[in-house]
């Protein structure tokens, strides 16, 4: 993920994705993240806030099955 300017992620939920991304020393500044995991609107807003604080352009979506 660190080598790409665009990351498309599909984790179990927002908490799982944050565990993957919120690693000590990780610098996501300038990257774009498309998140396709399911969740509530408040979780998406909270994740968007977290992404903004880390310099990540963020788009939240979902995969419907």
Coordinates of N, CA and C in Angstrom, one line a residue:
X1 N 0.8 -1.2 0.0 CA 0.0 0.0 0.0 C 0.9 1.3 0.0
X2 N 2.0 1.2 0.6 CA 2.8 2.4 0.8 C 3.4 2.8 -0.6
X3 N 3.4 1.9 -1.6 CA 4.0 2.3 -2.9 C 3.0 2.9 -3.8
X4 N 1.7 2.9 -3.5 CA 0.7 3.4 -4.4 C 0.1 4.7 -4.0
X5 N -0.2 5.6 -4.9 CA -0.9 6.8 -4.6 C -2.4 6.6 -4.3
X6 N -2.9 5.5 -4.8 CA -4.3 5.2 -4.6 C -4.5 3.8 -4.0
X7 N -5.2 3.7 -2.9 CA -5.4 2.5 -2.2 C -6.9 2.2 -2.2
X8 N -7.3 1.1 -2.7 CA -8.7 0.6 -2.7 C -8.8 -0.5 -1.6
X9 N -9.6 -0.3 -0.6 CA -9.6 -1.2 0.6 C -11.0 -1.8 0.8
X10 N -11.1 -3.0 1.1 CA -12.3 -3.7 1.5 C -12.1 -4.6 2.7
X11 N -12.2 -4.1 3.9 CA -12.0 -4.8 5.1 C -13.4 -5.2 5.7
X12 N -13.3 -5.9 6.8 CA -14.6 -6.4 7.4 C -15.4 -5.2 7.9
X13 N -14.8 -4.1 8.4 CA -15.5 -3.0 8.9 C -14.4 -1.8 9.0
X14 N -14.9 -0.6 9.4 CA -14.1 0.5 9.6 C -13.0 0.3 10.7
X15 N -13.3 -0.4 11.7 CA -12.4 -0.7 12.8 C -11.2 -1.6 12.3
X16 N -11.5 -2.6 11.5 CA -10.5 -3.4 10.9 C -9.6 -2.7 10.0
X17 N -10.2 -1.8 9.2 CA -9.4 -1.1 8.2 C -8.5 -0.1 9.0
X18 N -9.0 0.5 10.0 CA -8.1 1.5 10.8 C -7.0 0.7 11.4
X19 N -7.2 -0.5 11.8 CA -6.1 -1.3 12.4 C -5.0 -1.5 11.4
X20 N -5.4 -1.8 10.1 CA -4.4 -2.0 9.1 C -3.6 -0.7 8.8
X21 N -4.3 0.4 8.7 CA -3.7 1.7 8.3 C -3.0 2.4 9.4
X22 N -3.5 2.3 10.7 CA -3.0 3.1 11.8 C -1.8 2.4 12.4
X23 N -0.7 2.4 11.7 CA 0.5 1.7 12.1 C 1.6 2.7 12.4
X24 N 2.3 2.5 13.5 CA 3.3 3.5 13.9 C 4.3 3.7 12.8
X25 N 4.6 4.9 12.4 CA 5.6 5.2 11.4 C 5.0 5.2 10.0
X26 N 3.8 4.8 9.8 CA 3.2 4.9 8.5 C 2.9 6.3 8.1
X27 N 3.3 6.7 6.9 CA 3.0 8.0 6.4 C 2.1 7.9 5.1
X28 N 0.9 8.2 5.3 CA -0.1 8.1 4.2 C -0.3 9.5 3.6
X29 N 0.4 10.5 3.9 CA 0.2 11.9 3.4 C 0.3 11.8 1.9
X30 N -0.7 12.5 1.3 CA -0.8 12.6 -0.2 C -1.4 11.4 -0.9
X31 N -1.8 10.4 -0.2 CA -2.4 9.3 -0.8 C -3.9 9.4 -0.8
X32 N -4.6 8.7 -1.7 CA -6.0 8.6 -1.8 C -6.5 7.2 -1.4
X33 N -7.5 7.2 -0.6 CA -8.1 5.9 -0.1 C -9.5 5.8 -0.5
X34 N -9.9 4.7 -1.2 CA -11.3 4.4 -1.4 C -11.6 3.2 -0.5
X35 N -12.5 3.5 0.4 CA -12.9 2.4 1.4 C -14.3 1.8 1.0
X36 N -14.3 0.5 0.8 CA -15.5 -0.2 0.3 C -16.1 -1.1 1.4
X37 N -15.7 -0.9 2.6 CA -16.3 -1.8 3.7 C -17.6 -1.2 4.1
X38 N -18.4 -2.0 4.7 CA -19.7 -1.6 5.2 C -19.7 -1.0 6.5
X39 N -20.6 -0.1 6.8 CA -20.7 0.5 8.2 C -21.8 1.5 8.2
X40 N -21.9 2.1 9.4 CA -22.9 3.2 9.6 C -22.3 4.5 9.1
X41 N -23.2 5.5 8.8 CA -22.8 6.8 8.4 C -21.9 7.5 9.4
X42 N -22.1 7.3 10.7 CA -21.3 8.0 11.7 C -19.9 7.4 11.7
X43 N -19.8 6.1 11.4 CA -18.4 5.5 11.3 C -17.7 6.0 10.1
X44 N -18.4 6.2 9.0 CA -17.8 6.7 7.8 C -17.3 8.2 8.0
X45 N -18.1 9.0 8.7 CA -17.7 10.3 9.0 C -16.5 10.4 9.9
X46 N -16.5 9.5 10.9 CA -15.3 9.4 11.8 C -14.1 9.0 11.1
X47 N -14.2 8.0 10.2 CA -13.0 7.6 9.4 C -12.5 8.7 8.5
X48 N -13.5 9.4 7.9 CA -13.1 10.5 7.0 C -12.3 11.6 7.8
X49 N -12.7 11.8 9.0 CA -12.0 12.8 9.9 C -10.6 12.3 10.2
X50 N -10.5 11.0 10.6 CA -9.2 10.4 10.8 C -8.3 10.5 9.6
X51 N -8.9 10.2 8.4 CA -8.1 10.2 7.2 C -7.6 11.6 6.9
X52 N -8.5 12.6 7.1 CA -8.1 14.0 6.9 C -6.9 14.4 7.8
X53 N -7.0 14.0 9.0 CA -5.9 14.3 10.0 C -4.6 13.7 9.6
X54 N -4.6 12.6 8.8 CA -3.4 11.9 8.3 C -3.0 12.3 6.9
X55 N -3.7 13.3 6.3 CA -3.3 13.8 5.0 C -3.8 12.9 3.9
X56 N -4.8 12.1 4.1 CA -5.4 11.1 3.1 C -6.6 11.7 2.5
X57 N -6.7 11.7 1.2 CA -7.9 12.0 0.5 C -8.8 10.8 0.6
X58 N -10.1 10.9 0.9 CA -10.9 9.8 1.3 C -12.2 9.8 0.6
X59 N -12.6 8.6 0.2 CA -13.9 8.3 -0.4 C -14.4 7.1 0.2
X60 N -15.6 7.2 0.8 CA -16.3 6.0 1.4 C -17.4 5.5 0.5
X61 N -17.4 4.2 0.3 CA -18.4 3.5 -0.5 C -18.8 2.2 0.1
X62 N -19.4 1.3 -0.6 CA -19.8 0.0 -0.1 C -19.9 -0.9 -1.3
X63 N -19.7 -2.2 -1.1 CA -20.0 -3.2 -2.1 C -21.3 -3.9 -1.7
X64 N -22.3 -3.8 -2.6 CA -23.6 -4.4 -2.3 C -23.6 -5.8 -2.9
X65 N -23.9 -6.8 -2.0 CA -24.0 -8.2 -2.5 C -25.3 -8.8 -2.1

